[in-house]
Amino acid sequence: MNRRKFIKNASLTGAGLAVGSTLIHCAEATSKNEENTAVVDTKNNLPLVIATWHVENATTKAMEVLEAGGNALDAVEQGCMVEEANEKGQSVGKGGLPDRDGNVTLDACIMDKNGNCGAVVYLKDITHAVSVARKVMEDTPHVMLAGEGAKQFAISKGFEPEDLLTEASKKAWEEWKVKSEYKPIINIENHDTIGMLAIDNNGDISGACTTSGLAYKLAGRVGDSPIIGSGLFVDNEVGGCVATGLGEEVVKTVGSFLVVELMRQGKTPQEACEEAISRIVKKPNSNYKAFQVGYIAVNKKGETGSFSIHQWFSMTKFQNGVNEQIQSDYFNKA
Ligand code: GLY
């Protein structure tokens, strides 16, 4: 990181003002010890948020939380809630595409800096699945609640039930029913699972992900997104990873845990994401041309990476006052 460039950026942005004390502290540290640049660079990279796909409103919300002094857990929850409430996104929360029977069912999970986690699967009629997952983590001795039990738990915690099937998603389902052809669609709506990772000003990492899963799935199907280690994994000593795309393929390789463990062994986030994708595409008889999987990852230093099987996966990154969509590199260039 070019510190001078950061100071220039910071002076132009709210983020810069919010981390101003960190900035001054770092500048002083540098003048005392010019060789301590690694420490200074690390501090300048925080706080940061990354998310799957093009979700600048969600990363903006998460960064607002961090700039106000909130922690990474609050940031990822509130960032994911933006997309859950966005009815135009047909793969997350309210307005998600339903299963083949017309039911919108949500999967979500969340994980904090201490390795605590919570998840909900096959949740109906509650928009903010990620917040229910957080309640599971914080208010129960369990990690995961499913179906009717998850819904009743949410209601007991004050969540209001509502119909998640919007007119637009109902229309799409009725059109699908004409042929009832089931197949994963690569980059569906250019917007699949929303996964988010944040590092707060203390350097602590949390992550969350939320989805309505595959459109027109079999009733009862659950993907990778609520499965800790598959759709999401955070290790506060190392970093975090979230996945998007065809959940079955992520589960088979325990993808997010794999990425974090590869970073623990010394790989950069980019190298780790690439290796995890290669485990999928290099399997014997892999049918990878028919589906998409993408990973994003961050390490403790605030370095990030993303990689997917096919083109057009992207990551949104908010760091050093810049909130930007970054096209991911990908495997299938043939
Ligand atoms: N990655 C979302 C799902 O497969 O359900």
Coordinates of C-alpha atoms and ligand atoms in Angstrom, one line a residue:
M1 CA 0.0 0.0 0.0
N2 CA 1.3 3.4 -1.0
R3 CA 0.8 5.4 2.2
R4 CA 0.9 8.8 0.5
K5 CA -1.8 7.6 -1.9
F6 CA -3.9 6.4 1.0
I7 CA -3.6 9.8 2.8
K8 CA -4.7 11.5 -0.4
N9 CA -7.7 9.1 -0.7
A10 CA -8.5 9.4 3.0
S11 CA -8.7 13.1 2.8
L12 CA -11.4 12.8 0.1
T13 CA -13.6 10.2 1.9
G14 CA -15.6 9.6 5.0
A15 CA -13.6 6.4 5.5
G16 CA -10.5 8.4 5.7
L17 CA -11.9 10.7 8.3
A18 CA -13.2 7.7 10.3
V19 CA -9.8 6.0 10.4
G20 CA -8.0 9.3 10.8
S21 CA -6.6 8.5 14.2
T22 CA -5.2 5.2 12.9
L23 CA -3.6 7.1 10.1
I24 CA -1.9 9.7 12.3
H25 CA -0.8 6.9 14.6
C26 CA 0.7 5.1 11.7
A27 CA 2.5 8.1 10.4
E28 CA 4.1 8.7 13.8
A29 CA 5.1 5.1 14.0
T30 CA 6.7 5.3 10.6
S31 CA 8.7 8.4 11.5
K32 CA 10.0 6.6 14.6
N33 CA 10.8 3.4 12.8
E34 CA 11.0 3.6 9.0
E35 CA 11.6 -0.2 8.8
N36 CA 8.3 -1.0 10.4
T37 CA 6.4 -0.7 7.2
A38 CA 4.6 -4.0 7.4
V39 CA 2.8 -3.0 10.5
V40 CA 1.9 0.4 9.1
D41 CA 0.5 -1.1 5.9
T42 CA -1.6 -3.6 7.8
K43 CA -3.2 -0.9 9.9
N44 CA -3.9 1.3 6.8
N45 CA -5.8 -1.5 5.2
L46 CA -8.4 -1.6 8.0
P47 CA -11.3 -1.7 8.3
L48 CA -12.3 -3.6 5.2
V49 CA -15.3 -5.4 3.8
I50 CA -15.6 -7.8 0.9
A51 CA -18.7 -9.5 -0.5
T52 CA -19.6 -11.8 -3.3
W53 CA -21.1 -10.2 -6.4
H54 CA -21.9 -6.6 -7.1
V55 CA -23.5 -5.4 -3.9
E56 CA -22.2 -1.9 -3.2
N57 CA -25.2 -1.0 -1.1
A58 CA -24.5 -3.9 1.2
T59 CA -20.7 -3.2 1.6
T60 CA -21.6 0.5 2.1
K61 CA -23.8 -0.5 5.0
A62 CA -21.2 -2.8 6.5
M63 CA -18.5 -0.1 6.2
E64 CA -20.8 2.5 7.9
V65 CA -21.1 0.1 10.9
L66 CA -17.3 -0.3 11.0
E67 CA -16.6 3.4 10.7
A68 CA -19.0 4.1 13.5
G69 CA -16.8 1.8 15.7
G70 CA -19.0 -1.3 15.3
N71 CA -17.4 -4.7 15.2
A72 CA -17.0 -7.0 12.2
L73 CA -19.9 -9.2 13.3
D74 CA -22.4 -6.3 13.3
A75 CA -21.0 -5.2 10.0
V76 CA -21.5 -8.5 8.1
E77 CA -25.0 -9.0 9.6
Q78 CA -26.2 -5.6 8.6
G79 CA -24.5 -5.7 5.2
C80 CA -26.2 -9.0 4.4
M81 CA -29.6 -7.7 5.6
V82 CA -29.4 -5.0 2.9
E83 CA -29.5 -7.7 0.2
E84 CA -32.1 -9.8 2.1
A85 CA -34.5 -6.8 2.0
N86 CA -33.7 -6.1 -1.7
E87 CA -36.7 -7.7 -3.5
K88 CA -35.0 -7.3 -6.8
G89 CA -32.3 -9.8 -5.9
Q90 CA -33.9 -13.1 -6.7
S91 CA -31.4 -15.3 -4.9
V92 CA -31.5 -13.9 -1.4
G93 CA -34.1 -13.1 1.2
K94 CA -37.4 -11.5 0.2
G95 CA -38.1 -12.0 -3.5
G96 CA -35.8 -15.1 -3.7
L97 CA -36.8 -17.6 -6.4
P98 CA -38.8 -20.5 -4.8
D99 CA -38.4 -24.3 -4.9
R100 CA -40.3 -26.3 -7.5
D101 CA -43.4 -26.2 -5.2
G102 CA -43.4 -22.4 -5.0
N103 CA -42.0 -22.1 -1.5
V104 CA -39.1 -19.6 -0.9
T105 CA -36.8 -21.2 1.6
L106 CA -33.7 -19.5 3.0
D107 CA -30.3 -20.7 4.2
A108 CA -27.9 -18.5 6.1
C109 CA -25.0 -18.6 8.6
I110 CA -22.7 -16.3 10.5
M111 CA -19.4 -16.8 12.3
D112 CA -17.5 -14.6 14.7
K113 CA -13.9 -13.9 15.7
N114 CA -14.1 -16.5 18.5
G115 CA -15.2 -19.3 16.1
N116 CA -18.8 -19.2 17.4
C117 CA -21.3 -19.8 14.7
G118 CA -25.0 -20.1 14.0
A119 CA -27.1 -21.2 11.0
V120 CA -30.6 -21.7 9.7
V121 CA -31.7 -24.0 6.9
Y122 CA -35.0 -24.3 5.0
L123 CA -36.3 -21.2 6.8
K124 CA -39.7 -20.0 5.4
D125 CA -41.5 -16.6 5.8
I126 CA -38.7 -14.7 7.6
T127 CA -36.7 -12.2 5.5
H128 CA -33.6 -11.8 7.7
A129 CA -32.3 -15.3 7.8
V130 CA -28.8 -14.0 8.7
S131 CA -30.2 -12.3 11.9
V132 CA -32.0 -15.5 12.9
A133 CA -28.7 -17.4 12.4
R134 CA -27.0 -14.8 14.7
K135 CA -29.7 -15.4 17.3
V136 CA -29.1 -19.2 17.1
M137 CA -25.4 -18.5 17.7
E138 CA -26.0 -16.1 20.6
D139 CA -29.1 -17.3 22.3
T140 CA -29.0 -21.1 22.0
P141 CA -26.6 -23.9 22.8
H142 CA -26.9 -25.1 19.1
V143 CA -25.3 -24.2 15.8
M144 CA -28.1 -24.9 13.4
L145 CA -31.9 -24.8 13.3
A146 CA -34.0 -26.1 10.4
G147 CA -37.4 -25.6 8.9
E148 CA -40.4 -25.1 11.1
G149 CA -38.3 -25.1 14.2
A150 CA -36.1 -22.3 12.9
K151 CA -39.2 -20.3 11.9
Q152 CA -40.9 -20.7 15.3
F153 CA -37.6 -19.8 17.0
A154 CA -37.4 -16.6 14.9
I155 CA -41.0 -15.7 15.8
S156 CA -40.2 -16.2 19.5
K157 CA -37.4 -13.7 19.0
G158 CA -39.7 -11.1 17.5
F159 CA -39.2 -11.6 13.8
E160 CA -42.4 -10.9 11.8
P161 CA -43.4 -13.7 9.4
E162 CA -44.2 -12.5 5.9
D163 CA -44.7 -13.9 2.4
L164 CA -41.3 -13.9 0.7
L165 CA -42.7 -14.8 -2.8
T166 CA -42.9 -11.6 -4.7
E167 CA -45.0 -11.1 -7.9
A168 CA -41.9 -11.1 -10.0
S169 CA -40.6 -14.4 -8.5
K170 CA -44.0 -16.0 -8.7
K171 CA -44.2 -15.1 -12.4
A172 CA -40.7 -16.5 -13.0
W173 CA -41.7 -19.8 -11.2
E174 CA -44.9 -20.1 -13.2
E175 CA -42.9 -19.7 -16.4
W176 CA -40.4 -22.3 -15.3
K177 CA -43.3 -24.7 -14.5
V178 CA -44.3 -24.9 -18.2
K179 CA -41.2 -27.0 -18.9
S180 CA -40.2 -27.8 -15.3
E181 CA -36.6 -28.2 -16.5
Y182 CA -34.2 -28.4 -13.6
K183 CA -30.7 -27.3 -14.2
P184 CA -28.3 -24.9 -12.4
I185 CA -27.9 -21.6 -14.2
I186 CA -24.4 -20.2 -14.3
N187 CA -24.3 -16.7 -12.7
I188 CA -28.0 -16.7 -12.1
E189 CA -29.2 -13.1 -12.4
N190 CA -25.5 -12.3 -12.0
H191 CA -26.3 -12.5 -8.3
D192 CA -26.2 -15.7 -6.3
T193 CA -25.4 -16.2 -2.6
I194 CA -24.4 -13.1 -0.8
G195 CA -21.3 -13.8 1.4
M196 CA -19.5 -11.1 3.3
L197 CA -16.3 -10.9 5.3
A198 CA -15.2 -7.9 7.4
I199 CA -12.2 -6.9 9.5
D200 CA -12.8 -4.2 12.0
N201 CA -10.5 -1.6 13.4
N202 CA -9.3 -4.1 16.1
G203 CA -8.2 -6.5 13.3
D204 CA -10.9 -9.0 14.2
I205 CA -12.7 -11.0 11.4
S206 CA -16.3 -12.1 11.1
G207 CA -18.3 -13.5 8.1
A208 CA -21.9 -14.3 7.1
C209 CA -23.7 -15.6 4.1
T210 CA -27.3 -15.8 3.1
T211 CA -29.3 -17.3 0.1
S212 CA -32.6 -18.6 -1.1
G213 CA -30.5 -21.4 -2.7
L214 CA -31.0 -22.9 -6.2
A215 CA -34.0 -21.7 -8.0
Y216 CA -36.7 -24.4 -8.4
K217 CA -34.8 -26.9 -6.2
L218 CA -36.4 -30.0 -4.8
A219 CA -38.3 -29.2 -1.7
G220 CA -36.1 -29.7 1.3
R221 CA -32.8 -29.1 -0.6
V222 CA -30.1 -27.3 1.4
G223 CA -26.9 -26.0 -0.2
D224 CA -23.5 -25.0 1.1
S225 CA -24.4 -21.5 2.4
P226 CA -25.5 -22.5 6.0
I227 CA -22.9 -25.2 6.3
I228 CA -20.0 -23.9 8.4
G229 CA -16.8 -24.8 6.6
S230 CA -18.5 -25.1 3.2
G231 CA -20.3 -21.8 2.5
L232 CA -18.3 -19.8 5.1
F233 CA -15.4 -20.2 7.4
V234 CA -13.6 -17.7 9.6
D235 CA -10.5 -18.3 11.7
N236 CA -9.4 -15.1 13.4
E237 CA -5.8 -16.2 13.5
V238 CA -5.7 -16.6 9.7
G239 CA -8.6 -15.2 7.7
G240 CA -12.0 -16.0 6.2
C241 CA -13.6 -17.3 3.1
V242 CA -17.1 -17.4 1.6
A243 CA -18.5 -19.3 -1.4
T244 CA -21.1 -18.8 -4.0
G245 CA -22.4 -20.9 -6.8
L246 CA -23.5 -24.5 -6.9
G247 CA -23.6 -25.5 -3.3
E248 CA -23.3 -29.3 -3.8
E249 CA -19.9 -28.8 -5.3
V250 CA -18.7 -26.6 -2.5
V251 CA -19.9 -29.1 0.1
K252 CA -18.1 -31.9 -1.5
T253 CA -14.8 -30.1 -1.1
V254 CA -15.6 -28.3 2.2
G255 CA -14.5 -25.3 0.2
S256 CA -14.3 -22.4 2.6
F257 CA -12.5 -24.3 5.3
L258 CA -10.1 -25.5 2.6
V259 CA -9.3 -22.0 1.6
V260 CA -8.7 -20.8 5.2
E261 CA -6.4 -23.8 5.9
L262 CA -4.5 -23.2 2.7
M263 CA -3.9 -19.6 3.9
R264 CA -2.8 -21.0 7.2
Q265 CA -0.2 -23.0 5.3
G266 CA 1.2 -19.8 3.7
K267 CA -0.9 -19.3 0.5
T268 CA -2.2 -15.8 -0.3
P269 CA -6.0 -15.5 -0.4
Q270 CA -5.8 -15.4 -4.2
E271 CA -3.6 -18.6 -4.4
A272 CA -5.9 -20.3 -1.8
C273 CA -9.1 -19.5 -3.8
E274 CA -7.5 -20.8 -7.0
E275 CA -6.4 -24.1 -5.3
A276 CA -9.9 -24.6 -4.0
I277 CA -11.4 -24.1 -7.4
S278 CA -8.9 -26.5 -8.9
R279 CA -10.0 -29.2 -6.4
I280 CA -13.5 -29.0 -8.0
V281 CA -12.6 -28.8 -11.7
K282 CA -9.9 -31.4 -11.5
K283 CA -12.0 -34.1 -10.0
P284 CA -12.5 -37.2 -12.2
N285 CA -15.5 -36.7 -14.4
S286 CA -16.0 -33.1 -13.1
N287 CA -18.9 -31.5 -15.0
Y288 CA -17.6 -28.1 -14.2
K289 CA -18.6 -26.6 -17.6
A290 CA -22.2 -26.8 -16.4
F291 CA -22.0 -24.9 -13.2
Q292 CA -20.4 -22.0 -11.4
V293 CA -18.5 -21.8 -8.1
G294 CA -16.7 -18.7 -6.8
Y295 CA -14.7 -18.0 -3.6
I296 CA -13.6 -14.7 -2.0
A297 CA -11.1 -14.7 0.8
V298 CA -9.3 -12.3 3.1
N299 CA -6.3 -12.9 5.4
K300 CA -5.4 -11.3 8.6
K301 CA -3.2 -8.7 6.9
G302 CA -6.2 -7.4 4.9
E303 CA -5.1 -9.0 1.6
T304 CA -7.9 -10.3 -0.5
G305 CA -8.5 -12.7 -3.3
S306 CA -11.3 -14.1 -5.5
F307 CA -11.5 -16.9 -8.1
S308 CA -14.3 -18.7 -9.9
I309 CA -14.8 -21.5 -12.5
H310 CA -16.4 -19.2 -15.1
Q311 CA -16.2 -15.6 -16.1
W312 CA -18.4 -12.8 -14.7
F313 CA -18.1 -13.7 -11.0
S314 CA -17.2 -10.5 -9.1
M315 CA -16.3 -9.3 -5.6
T316 CA -17.3 -6.0 -4.1
K317 CA -14.5 -4.6 -1.9
F318 CA -14.7 -1.5 0.4
Q319 CA -11.2 -0.6 1.7
N320 CA -9.3 2.6 2.2
G321 CA -12.3 4.7 1.2
V322 CA -12.9 2.9 -2.1
N323 CA -16.0 0.8 -2.7
E324 CA -15.5 -1.1 -5.9
Q325 CA -16.6 -4.1 -7.9
I326 CA -13.7 -6.3 -8.9
Q327 CA -14.1 -8.8 -11.7
S328 CA -12.7 -12.2 -10.6
D329 CA -10.2 -14.1 -12.5
Y330 CA -11.5 -17.6 -13.5
F331 CA -10.5 -21.1 -14.6
N332 CA -12.5 -21.8 -17.7
K333 CA -10.8 -19.7 -20.4
A334 CA -11.0 -22.3 -23.2
Ligands
GLY1 N1 -24.6 -21.4 -3.0 C1 -26.0 -21.5 -2.8 C2 -26.6 -22.8 -2.9 O1 -26.1 -23.6 -3.6 O2 -27.6 -23.0 -2.3

